[in-house]
Amino acid sequence: EAASIRAPAAQATPRAQQVEPAHTAPLKPTPVRSTAREQAGDSVHITDKDYLLGYAENGWRIISGPLRFTRQDWLNAAIVIGATGAFLLADEELNSFWQDDMRSSGTDDASDILGLFGEDTTVAVGALGAYALAETLGAEREKTAALLVLQTFLLTAPVVGAVKYSAGRERPNESGSAYNFDGPGERGFDASFPSGHASYAFGAAT
């Protein structure tokens, strides 16, 4: 579920007040989507109480999400888990194909550049920098976007860290195998599953 900034119900737009299924509804309405709020001169800031409370509220919505799953949600989850397992079984073959047949200096350069967008430091500093610039320029929509990226990153990081710590998957380029899972605590937070780069990049993009 994509996180969005918490706003008082009285200031929510009519669209935000519509009842939607729990698995598809946005977590909270974004204040600056309201034209009336913009015309009134209201603004969202990084220190706003509603925004800060959104961390706890949206964090709980994410953790408790399965409690609101419908039968279709569980089916979708099973499909995702099954597909992940299938890709894991084909991991070494896919890795060999990419490294032996597709890899080049050009793909290495592209990977180095694109990899920056998944670095935790890049995402955090980029979001804060974008917020500061938008604050200076008075760009309300961009301020909100930057705050959403920051919140998404800070809510994603503990989940990624917890799974890494629990799975303890060795990095294939270090162990030579895609199937070495050492278990909780053995690899600390440096395990290779899930990918922090992919998690942060997709979180920010969403």
PDB file of N, CA and C in Angstrom, residues 44-138:
ATOM      1  N   VAL A  44       2.014  22.337   3.763  1.00  0.00           N
ATOM      2  CA  VAL A  44       2.476  21.193   4.531  1.00  0.00           C
ATOM      3  C   VAL A  44       3.967  21.354   4.780  1.00  0.00           C
ATOM      4  N   HIS A  45       4.392  21.045   6.003  1.00  0.00           N
ATOM      5  CA  HIS A  45       5.796  21.173   6.382  1.00  0.00           C
ATOM      6  C   HIS A  45       6.282  19.872   7.012  1.00  0.00           C
ATOM      7  N   ILE A  46       7.577  19.691   7.020  1.00  0.00           N
ATOM      8  CA  ILE A  46       8.169  18.465   7.530  1.00  0.00           C
ATOM      9  C   ILE A  46       7.951  18.307   9.031  1.00  0.00           C
ATOM     10  N   THR A  47       7.667  19.421   9.724  1.00  0.00           N
ATOM     11  CA  THR A  47       7.442  19.369  11.169  1.00  0.00           C
ATOM     12  C   THR A  47       5.963  19.340  11.541  1.00  0.00           C
ATOM     13  N   ASP A  48       5.072  19.294  10.539  1.00  0.00           N
ATOM     14  CA  ASP A  48       3.643  19.276  10.837  1.00  0.00           C
ATOM     15  C   ASP A  48       3.277  18.051  11.661  1.00  0.00           C
ATOM     16  N   LYS A  49       2.419  18.263  12.637  1.00  0.00           N
ATOM     17  CA  LYS A  49       1.978  17.168  13.502  1.00  0.00           C
ATOM     18  C   LYS A  49       1.301  16.068  12.691  1.00  0.00           C
ATOM     19  N   ASP A  50       0.440  16.462  11.745  1.00  0.00           N
ATOM     20  CA  ASP A  50      -0.279  15.465  10.949  1.00  0.00           C
ATOM     21  C   ASP A  50       0.686  14.614  10.134  1.00  0.00           C
ATOM     22  N   TYR A  51       1.713  15.255   9.582  1.00  0.00           N
ATOM     23  CA  TYR A  51       2.691  14.504   8.787  1.00  0.00           C
ATOM     24  C   TYR A  51       3.471  13.537   9.665  1.00  0.00           C
ATOM     25  N   LEU A  52       3.916  13.991  10.828  1.00  0.00           N
ATOM     26  CA  LEU A  52       4.700  13.135  11.718  1.00  0.00           C
ATOM     27  C   LEU A  52       3.859  11.979  12.263  1.00  0.00           C
ATOM     28  N   LEU A  53       2.597  12.248  12.585  1.00  0.00           N
ATOM     29  CA  LEU A  53       1.718  11.173  13.044  1.00  0.00           C
ATOM     30  C   LEU A  53       1.480  10.152  11.937  1.00  0.00           C
ATOM     31  N   GLY A  54       1.603  10.603  10.696  1.00  0.00           N
ATOM     32  CA  GLY A  54       1.407   9.695   9.571  1.00  0.00           C
ATOM     33  C   GLY A  54       2.403   8.561   9.551  1.00  0.00           C
ATOM     34  N   TYR A  55       3.603   8.759  10.117  1.00  0.00           N
ATOM     35  CA  TYR A  55       4.598   7.683  10.156  1.00  0.00           C
ATOM     36  C   TYR A  55       4.068   6.501  10.967  1.00  0.00           C
ATOM     37  N   ALA A  56       3.573   6.792  12.159  1.00  0.00           N
ATOM     38  CA  ALA A  56       3.053   5.717  13.006  1.00  0.00           C
ATOM     39  C   ALA A  56       1.796   5.109  12.407  1.00  0.00           C
ATOM     40  N   GLU A  57       0.918   5.963  11.905  1.00  0.00           N
ATOM     41  CA  GLU A  57      -0.353   5.468  11.387  1.00  0.00           C
ATOM     42  C   GLU A  57      -0.147   4.635  10.130  1.00  0.00           C
ATOM     43  N   ASN A  58       0.659   5.138   9.204  1.00  0.00           N
ATOM     44  CA  ASN A  58       0.896   4.391   7.970  1.00  0.00           C
ATOM     45  C   ASN A  58       1.739   3.150   8.219  1.00  0.00           C
ATOM     46  N   GLY A  59       2.668   3.245   9.173  1.00  0.00           N
ATOM     47  CA  GLY A  59       3.446   2.063   9.534  1.00  0.00           C
ATOM     48  C   GLY A  59       2.551   0.941  10.033  1.00  0.00           C
ATOM     49  N   TRP A  60       1.594   1.295  10.878  1.00  0.00           N
ATOM     50  CA  TRP A  60       0.661   0.286  11.385  1.00  0.00           C
ATOM     51  C   TRP A  60      -0.222  -0.244  10.270  1.00  0.00           C
ATOM     52  N   ARG A  61      -0.652   0.614   9.353  1.00  0.00           N
ATOM     53  CA  ARG A  61      -1.468   0.160   8.234  1.00  0.00           C
ATOM     54  C   ARG A  61      -0.717  -0.881   7.405  1.00  0.00           C
ATOM     55  N   ILE A  62       0.589  -0.676   7.232  1.00  0.00           N
ATOM     56  CA  ILE A  62       1.391  -1.620   6.457  1.00  0.00           C
ATOM     57  C   ILE A  62       1.524  -2.947   7.197  1.00  0.00           C
ATOM     58  N   ILE A  63       1.890  -2.863   8.481  1.00  0.00           N
ATOM     59  CA  ILE A  63       2.105  -4.078   9.272  1.00  0.00           C
ATOM     60  C   ILE A  63       0.823  -4.894   9.399  1.00  0.00           C
ATOM     61  N   SER A  64      -0.288  -4.202   9.593  1.00  0.00           N
ATOM     62  CA  SER A  64      -1.562  -4.891   9.822  1.00  0.00           C
ATOM     63  C   SER A  64      -2.318  -5.167   8.524  1.00  0.00           C
ATOM     64  N   GLY A  65      -1.712  -4.851   7.387  1.00  0.00           N
ATOM     65  CA  GLY A  65      -2.385  -5.038   6.105  1.00  0.00           C
ATOM     66  C   GLY A  65      -3.006  -6.405   5.906  1.00  0.00           C
ATOM     67  N   PRO A  66      -2.276  -7.501   6.214  1.00  0.00           N
ATOM     68  CA  PRO A  66      -2.858  -8.835   6.003  1.00  0.00           C
ATOM     69  C   PRO A  66      -4.149  -9.079   6.777  1.00  0.00           C
ATOM     70  N   LEU A  67      -4.372  -8.359   7.856  1.00  0.00           N
ATOM     71  CA  LEU A  67      -5.609  -8.545   8.615  1.00  0.00           C
ATOM     72  C   LEU A  67      -6.826  -8.082   7.827  1.00  0.00           C
ATOM     73  N   ARG A  68      -6.594  -7.243   6.808  1.00  0.00           N
ATOM     74  CA  ARG A  68      -7.701  -6.731   5.993  1.00  0.00           C
ATOM     75  C   ARG A  68      -7.747  -7.395   4.615  1.00  0.00           C
ATOM     76  N   PHE A  69      -6.912  -8.397   4.401  1.00  0.00           N
ATOM     77  CA  PHE A  69      -6.878  -9.063   3.093  1.00  0.00           C
ATOM     78  C   PHE A  69      -8.196  -9.747   2.782  1.00  0.00           C
ATOM     79  N   THR A  70      -8.615  -9.633   1.541  1.00  0.00           N
ATOM     80  CA  THR A  70      -9.746 -10.402   1.034  1.00  0.00           C
ATOM     81  C   THR A  70      -9.205 -11.709   0.451  1.00  0.00           C
ATOM     82  N   ARG A  71     -10.108 -12.563   0.013  1.00  0.00           N
ATOM     83  CA  ARG A  71      -9.677 -13.821  -0.604  1.00  0.00           C
ATOM     84  C   ARG A  71      -8.808 -13.536  -1.837  1.00  0.00           C
ATOM     85  N   GLN A  72      -9.187 -12.509  -2.611  1.00  0.00           N
ATOM     86  CA  GLN A  72      -8.414 -12.159  -3.802  1.00  0.00           C
ATOM     87  C   GLN A  72      -7.016 -11.666  -3.418  1.00  0.00           C
ATOM     88  N   ASP A  73      -6.924 -10.927  -2.313  1.00  0.00           N
ATOM     89  CA  ASP A  73      -5.615 -10.453  -1.847  1.00  0.00           C
ATOM     90  C   ASP A  73      -4.702 -11.628  -1.508  1.00  0.00           C
ATOM     91  N   TRP A  74      -5.260 -12.619  -0.814  1.00  0.00           N
ATOM     92  CA  TRP A  74      -4.457 -13.787  -0.456  1.00  0.00           C
ATOM     93  C   TRP A  74      -4.036 -14.565  -1.698  1.00  0.00           C
ATOM     94  N   LEU A  75      -4.929 -14.611  -2.691  1.00  0.00           N
ATOM     95  CA  LEU A  75      -4.579 -15.271  -3.948  1.00  0.00           C
ATOM     96  C   LEU A  75      -3.442 -14.526  -4.637  1.00  0.00           C
ATOM     97  N   ASN A  76      -3.535 -13.196  -4.672  1.00  0.00           N
ATOM     98  CA  ASN A  76      -2.472 -12.399  -5.275  1.00  0.00           C
ATOM     99  C   ASN A  76      -1.149 -12.600  -4.535  1.00  0.00           C
ATOM    100  N   ALA A  77      -1.217 -12.656  -3.197  1.00  0.00           N
ATOM    101  CA  ALA A  77      -0.004 -12.861  -2.402  1.00  0.00           C
ATOM    102  C   ALA A  77       0.614 -14.218  -2.717  1.00  0.00           C
ATOM    103  N   ALA A  78      -0.229 -15.231  -2.854  1.00  0.00           N
ATOM    104  CA  ALA A  78       0.277 -16.564  -3.180  1.00  0.00           C
ATOM    105  C   ALA A  78       0.949 -16.579  -4.546  1.00  0.00           C
ATOM    106  N   ILE A  79       0.376 -15.852  -5.497  1.00  0.00           N
ATOM    107  CA  ILE A  79       0.966 -15.776  -6.835  1.00  0.00           C
ATOM    108  C   ILE A  79       2.333 -15.101  -6.779  1.00  0.00           C
ATOM    109  N   VAL A  80       2.418 -14.013  -6.026  1.00  0.00           N
ATOM    110  CA  VAL A  80       3.687 -13.296  -5.900  1.00  0.00           C
ATOM    111  C   VAL A  80       4.746 -14.175  -5.236  1.00  0.00           C
ATOM    112  N   ILE A  81       4.362 -14.864  -4.158  1.00  0.00           N
ATOM    113  CA  ILE A  81       5.307 -15.742  -3.463  1.00  0.00           C
ATOM    114  C   ILE A  81       5.742 -16.885  -4.368  1.00  0.00           C
ATOM    115  N   GLY A  82       4.785 -17.456  -5.095  1.00  0.00           N
ATOM    116  CA  GLY A  82       5.128 -18.534  -6.016  1.00  0.00           C
ATOM    117  C   GLY A  82       6.064 -18.068  -7.121  1.00  0.00           C
ATOM    118  N   ALA A  83       5.790 -16.903  -7.682  1.00  0.00           N
ATOM    119  CA  ALA A  83       6.653 -16.361  -8.740  1.00  0.00           C
ATOM    120  C   ALA A  83       8.045 -16.064  -8.206  1.00  0.00           C
ATOM    121  N   THR A  84       8.110 -15.551  -6.971  1.00  0.00           N
ATOM    122  CA  THR A  84       9.413 -15.282  -6.359  1.00  0.00           C
ATOM    123  C   THR A  84      10.204 -16.568  -6.190  1.00  0.00           C
ATOM    124  N   GLY A  85       9.528 -17.630  -5.732  1.00  0.00           N
ATOM    125  CA  GLY A  85      10.191 -18.920  -5.586  1.00  0.00           C
ATOM    126  C   GLY A  85      10.684 -19.467  -6.916  1.00  0.00           C
ATOM    127  N   ALA A  86       9.862 -19.284  -7.972  1.00  0.00           N
ATOM    128  CA  ALA A  86      10.260 -19.768  -9.296  1.00  0.00           C
ATOM    129  C   ALA A  86      11.491 -19.034  -9.801  1.00  0.00           C
ATOM    130  N   PHE A  87      11.513 -17.729  -9.604  1.00  0.00           N
ATOM    131  CA  PHE A  87      12.683 -16.953 -10.020  1.00  0.00           C
ATOM    132  C   PHE A  87      13.907 -17.331  -9.195  1.00  0.00           C
ATOM    133  N   LEU A  88      13.697 -17.654  -7.921  1.00  0.00           N
ATOM    134  CA  LEU A  88      14.824 -18.069  -7.085  1.00  0.00           C
ATOM    135  C   LEU A  88      15.427 -19.368  -7.602  1.00  0.00           C
ATOM    136  N   LEU A  89      14.578 -20.293  -8.003  1.00  0.00           N
ATOM    137  CA  LEU A  89      15.069 -21.563  -8.537  1.00  0.00           C
ATOM    138  C   LEU A  89      15.859 -21.362  -9.831  1.00  0.00           C
ATOM    139  N   ALA A  90      15.479 -20.314 -10.583  1.00  0.00           N
ATOM    140  CA  ALA A  90      16.169 -20.036 -11.844  1.00  0.00           C
ATOM    141  C   ALA A  90      17.260 -18.984 -11.679  1.00  0.00           C
ATOM    142  N   ASP A  91      17.553 -18.631 -10.444  1.00  0.00           N
ATOM    143  CA  ASP A  91      18.469 -17.519 -10.172  1.00  0.00           C
ATOM    144  C   ASP A  91      19.843 -17.718 -10.799  1.00  0.00           C
ATOM    145  N   GLU A  92      20.429 -18.893 -10.581  1.00  0.00           N
ATOM    146  CA  GLU A  92      21.790 -19.106 -11.076  1.00  0.00           C
ATOM    147  C   GLU A  92      21.839 -19.121 -12.603  1.00  0.00           C
ATOM    148  N   GLU A  93      20.806 -19.694 -13.247  1.00  0.00           N
ATOM    149  CA  GLU A  93      20.758 -19.701 -14.706  1.00  0.00           C
ATOM    150  C   GLU A  93      20.599 -18.291 -15.252  1.00  0.00           C
ATOM    151  N   LEU A  94      19.721 -17.507 -14.634  1.00  0.00           N
ATOM    152  CA  LEU A  94      19.530 -16.125 -15.063  1.00  0.00           C
ATOM    153  C   LEU A  94      20.803 -15.305 -14.854  1.00  0.00           C
ATOM    154  N   ASN A  95      21.454 -15.540 -13.726  1.00  0.00           N
ATOM    155  CA  ASN A  95      22.690 -14.815 -13.438  1.00  0.00           C
ATOM    156  C   ASN A  95      23.774 -15.167 -14.460  1.00  0.00           C
ATOM    157  N   SER A  96      23.877 -16.454 -14.778  1.00  0.00           N
ATOM    158  CA  SER A  96      24.875 -16.893 -15.742  1.00  0.00           C
ATOM    159  C   SER A  96      24.598 -16.296 -17.119  1.00  0.00           C
ATOM    160  N   PHE A  97      23.320 -16.277 -17.520  1.00  0.00           N
ATOM    161  CA  PHE A  97      22.954 -15.706 -18.817  1.00  0.00           C
ATOM    162  C   PHE A  97      23.331 -14.233 -18.877  1.00  0.00           C
ATOM    163  N   TRP A  98      23.011 -13.508 -17.812  1.00  0.00           N
ATOM    164  CA  TRP A  98      23.295 -12.066 -17.813  1.00  0.00           C
ATOM    165  C   TRP A  98      24.802 -11.806 -17.800  1.00  0.00           C
ATOM    166  N   GLN A  99      25.516 -12.505 -16.937  1.00  0.00           N
ATOM    167  CA  GLN A  99      26.949 -12.247 -16.801  1.00  0.00           C
ATOM    168  C   GLN A  99      27.742 -12.695 -18.026  1.00  0.00           C
ATOM    169  N   ASP A 100      27.349 -13.809 -18.611  1.00  0.00           N
ATOM    170  CA  ASP A 100      28.139 -14.372 -19.715  1.00  0.00           C
ATOM    171  C   ASP A 100      27.718 -13.844 -21.087  1.00  0.00           C
ATOM    172  N   ASP A 101      26.403 -13.626 -21.277  1.00  0.00           N
ATOM    173  CA  ASP A 101      25.909 -13.299 -22.611  1.00  0.00           C
ATOM    174  C   ASP A 101      25.497 -11.842 -22.796  1.00  0.00           C
ATOM    175  N   MET A 102      25.091 -11.187 -21.725  1.00  0.00           N
ATOM    176  CA  MET A 102      24.531  -9.846 -21.868  1.00  0.00           C
ATOM    177  C   MET A 102      25.423  -8.737 -21.305  1.00  0.00           C
ATOM    178  N   ARG A 103      26.280  -9.081 -20.373  1.00  0.00           N
ATOM    179  CA  ARG A 103      27.051  -8.057 -19.684  1.00  0.00           C
ATOM    180  C   ARG A 103      28.106  -7.440 -20.604  1.00  0.00           C
ATOM    181  N   SER A 104      28.271  -6.126 -20.477  1.00  0.00           N
ATOM    182  CA  SER A 104      29.292  -5.413 -21.236  1.00  0.00           C
ATOM    183  C   SER A 104      29.716  -4.192 -20.422  1.00  0.00           C
ATOM    184  N   SER A 105      30.695  -3.474 -20.926  1.00  0.00           N
ATOM    185  CA  SER A 105      31.114  -2.260 -20.216  1.00  0.00           C
ATOM    186  C   SER A 105      29.978  -1.251 -20.184  1.00  0.00           C
ATOM    187  N   GLY A 106      29.151  -1.254 -21.236  1.00  0.00           N
ATOM    188  CA  GLY A 106      28.014  -0.337 -21.273  1.00  0.00           C
ATOM    189  C   GLY A 106      26.984  -0.655 -20.214  1.00  0.00           C
ATOM    190  N   THR A 107      26.652  -1.943 -20.039  1.00  0.00           N
ATOM    191  CA  THR A 107      25.677  -2.306 -19.011  1.00  0.00           C
ATOM    192  C   THR A 107      26.249  -2.069 -17.612  1.00  0.00           C
ATOM    193  N   ASP A 108      27.562  -2.240 -17.461  1.00  0.00           N
ATOM    194  CA  ASP A 108      28.186  -1.954 -16.170  1.00  0.00           C
ATOM    195  C   ASP A 108      28.063  -0.473 -15.830  1.00  0.00           C
ATOM    196  N   ASP A 109      28.320   0.381 -16.818  1.00  0.00           N
ATOM    197  CA  ASP A 109      28.213   1.829 -16.588  1.00  0.00           C
ATOM    198  C   ASP A 109      26.780   2.213 -16.255  1.00  0.00           C
ATOM    199  N   ALA A 110      25.814   1.637 -16.995  1.00  0.00           N
ATOM    200  CA  ALA A 110      24.403   1.934 -16.733  1.00  0.00           C
ATOM    201  C   ALA A 110      24.001   1.458 -15.343  1.00  0.00           C
ATOM    202  N   SER A 111      24.507   0.279 -14.959  1.00  0.00           N
ATOM    203  CA  SER A 111      24.190  -0.258 -13.641  1.00  0.00           C
ATOM    204  C   SER A 111      24.744   0.628 -12.532  1.00  0.00           C
ATOM    205  N   ASP A 112      25.947   1.143 -12.731  1.00  0.00           N
ATOM    206  CA  ASP A 112      26.547   2.031 -11.726  1.00  0.00           C
ATOM    207  C   ASP A 112      25.707   3.288 -11.536  1.00  0.00           C
ATOM    208  N   ILE A 113      25.196   3.822 -12.655  1.00  0.00           N
ATOM    209  CA  ILE A 113      24.404   5.045 -12.574  1.00  0.00           C
ATOM    210  C   ILE A 113      23.034   4.765 -11.972  1.00  0.00           C
ATOM    211  N   LEU A 114      22.343   3.757 -12.490  1.00  0.00           N
ATOM    212  CA  LEU A 114      20.998   3.440 -12.001  1.00  0.00           C
ATOM    213  C   LEU A 114      21.022   2.964 -10.561  1.00  0.00           C
ATOM    214  N   GLY A 115      22.121   2.305 -10.171  1.00  0.00           N
ATOM    215  CA  GLY A 115      22.230   1.816  -8.801  1.00  0.00           C
ATOM    216  C   GLY A 115      22.187   2.920  -7.769  1.00  0.00           C
ATOM    217  N   LEU A 116      22.592   4.128  -8.173  1.00  0.00           N
ATOM    218  CA  LEU A 116      22.573   5.255  -7.237  1.00  0.00           C
ATOM    219  C   LEU A 116      21.162   5.571  -6.769  1.00  0.00           C
ATOM    220  N   PHE A 117      20.165   5.316  -7.641  1.00  0.00           N
ATOM    221  CA  PHE A 117      18.784   5.639  -7.297  1.00  0.00           C
ATOM    222  C   PHE A 117      18.223   4.684  -6.247  1.00  0.00           C
ATOM    223  N   GLY A 118      18.920   3.584  -5.990  1.00  0.00           N
ATOM    224  CA  GLY A 118      18.474   2.654  -4.967  1.00  0.00           C
ATOM    225  C   GLY A 118      19.296   2.718  -3.699  1.00  0.00           C
ATOM    226  N   GLU A 119      20.300   3.589  -3.676  1.00  0.00           N
ATOM    227  CA  GLU A 119      21.115   3.750  -2.468  1.00  0.00           C
ATOM    228  C   GLU A 119      20.295   4.444  -1.390  1.00  0.00           C
ATOM    229  N   ASP A 120      20.351   3.926  -0.167  1.00  0.00           N
ATOM    230  CA  ASP A 120      19.575   4.534   0.905  1.00  0.00           C
ATOM    231  C   ASP A 120      19.965   5.996   1.120  1.00  0.00           C
ATOM    232  N   THR A 121      21.262   6.285   1.047  1.00  0.00           N
ATOM    233  CA  THR A 121      21.715   7.664   1.244  1.00  0.00           C
ATOM    234  C   THR A 121      21.190   8.573   0.148  1.00  0.00           C
ATOM    235  N   THR A 122      21.213   8.093  -1.096  1.00  0.00           N
ATOM    236  CA  THR A 122      20.733   8.897  -2.219  1.00  0.00           C
ATOM    237  C   THR A 122      19.262   9.236  -2.062  1.00  0.00           C
ATOM    238  N   VAL A 123      18.462   8.231  -1.700  1.00  0.00           N
ATOM    239  CA  VAL A 123      17.024   8.449  -1.567  1.00  0.00           C
ATOM    240  C   VAL A 123      16.730   9.430  -0.429  1.00  0.00           C
ATOM    241  N   ALA A 124      17.362   9.224   0.724  1.00  0.00           N
ATOM    242  CA  ALA A 124      17.097  10.082   1.881  1.00  0.00           C
ATOM    243  C   ALA A 124      17.567  11.517   1.638  1.00  0.00           C
ATOM    244  N   VAL A 125      18.813  11.657   1.197  1.00  0.00           N
ATOM    245  CA  VAL A 125      19.358  12.994   0.956  1.00  0.00           C
ATOM    246  C   VAL A 125      18.624  13.668  -0.208  1.00  0.00           C
ATOM    247  N   GLY A 126      18.291  12.887  -1.236  1.00  0.00           N
ATOM    248  CA  GLY A 126      17.564  13.449  -2.368  1.00  0.00           C
ATOM    249  C   GLY A 126      16.202  13.972  -1.965  1.00  0.00           C
ATOM    250  N   ALA A 127      15.498  13.214  -1.122  1.00  0.00           N
ATOM    251  CA  ALA A 127      14.173  13.647  -0.670  1.00  0.00           C
ATOM    252  C   ALA A 127      14.270  14.917   0.174  1.00  0.00           C
ATOM    253  N   LEU A 128      15.237  14.956   1.077  1.00  0.00           N
ATOM    254  CA  LEU A 128      15.410  16.143   1.918  1.00  0.00           C
ATOM    255  C   LEU A 128      15.835  17.350   1.091  1.00  0.00           C
ATOM    256  N   GLY A 129      16.737  17.113   0.120  1.00  0.00           N
ATOM    257  CA  GLY A 129      17.165  18.204  -0.741  1.00  0.00           C
ATOM    258  C   GLY A 129      16.029  18.735  -1.595  1.00  0.00           C
ATOM    259  N   ALA A 130      15.224  17.819  -2.130  1.00  0.00           N
ATOM    260  CA  ALA A 130      14.081  18.231  -2.949  1.00  0.00           C
ATOM    261  C   ALA A 130      13.073  19.009  -2.106  1.00  0.00           C
ATOM    262  N   TYR A 131      12.883  18.556  -0.859  1.00  0.00           N
ATOM    263  CA  TYR A 131      11.967  19.269   0.030  1.00  0.00           C
ATOM    264  C   TYR A 131      12.473  20.686   0.309  1.00  0.00           C
ATOM    265  N   ALA A 132      13.767  20.812   0.603  1.00  0.00           N
ATOM    266  CA  ALA A 132      14.336  22.122   0.902  1.00  0.00           C
ATOM    267  C   ALA A 132      14.206  23.059  -0.298  1.00  0.00           C
ATOM    268  N   LEU A 133      14.461  22.541  -1.499  1.00  0.00           N
ATOM    269  CA  LEU A 133      14.346  23.366  -2.699  1.00  0.00           C
ATOM    270  C   LEU A 133      12.902  23.778  -2.936  1.00  0.00           C
ATOM    271  N   ALA A 134      11.983  22.815  -2.787  1.00  0.00           N
ATOM    272  CA  ALA A 134      10.567  23.128  -2.986  1.00  0.00           C
ATOM    273  C   ALA A 134      10.066  24.121  -1.944  1.00  0.00           C
ATOM    274  N   GLU A 135      10.556  24.004  -0.721  1.00  0.00           N
ATOM    275  CA  GLU A 135      10.188  24.950   0.338  1.00  0.00           C
ATOM    276  C   GLU A 135      10.655  26.351  -0.032  1.00  0.00           C
ATOM    277  N   THR A 136      11.863  26.456  -0.542  1.00  0.00           N
ATOM    278  CA  THR A 136      12.411  27.746  -0.938  1.00  0.00           C
ATOM    279  C   THR A 136      11.602  28.373  -2.070  1.00  0.00           C
ATOM    280  N   LEU A 137      11.169  27.530  -3.019  1.00  0.00           N
ATOM    281  CA  LEU A 137      10.441  28.019  -4.190  1.00  0.00           C
ATOM    282  C   LEU A 137       8.935  28.128  -3.944  1.00  0.00           C
ATOM    283  N   GLY A 138       8.478  27.627  -2.794  1.00  0.00           N
ATOM    284  CA  GLY A 138       7.048  27.653  -2.507  1.00  0.00           C
ATOM    285  C   GLY A 138       6.256  26.699  -3.370  1.00  0.00           C
TER     286      GLY A 138
END
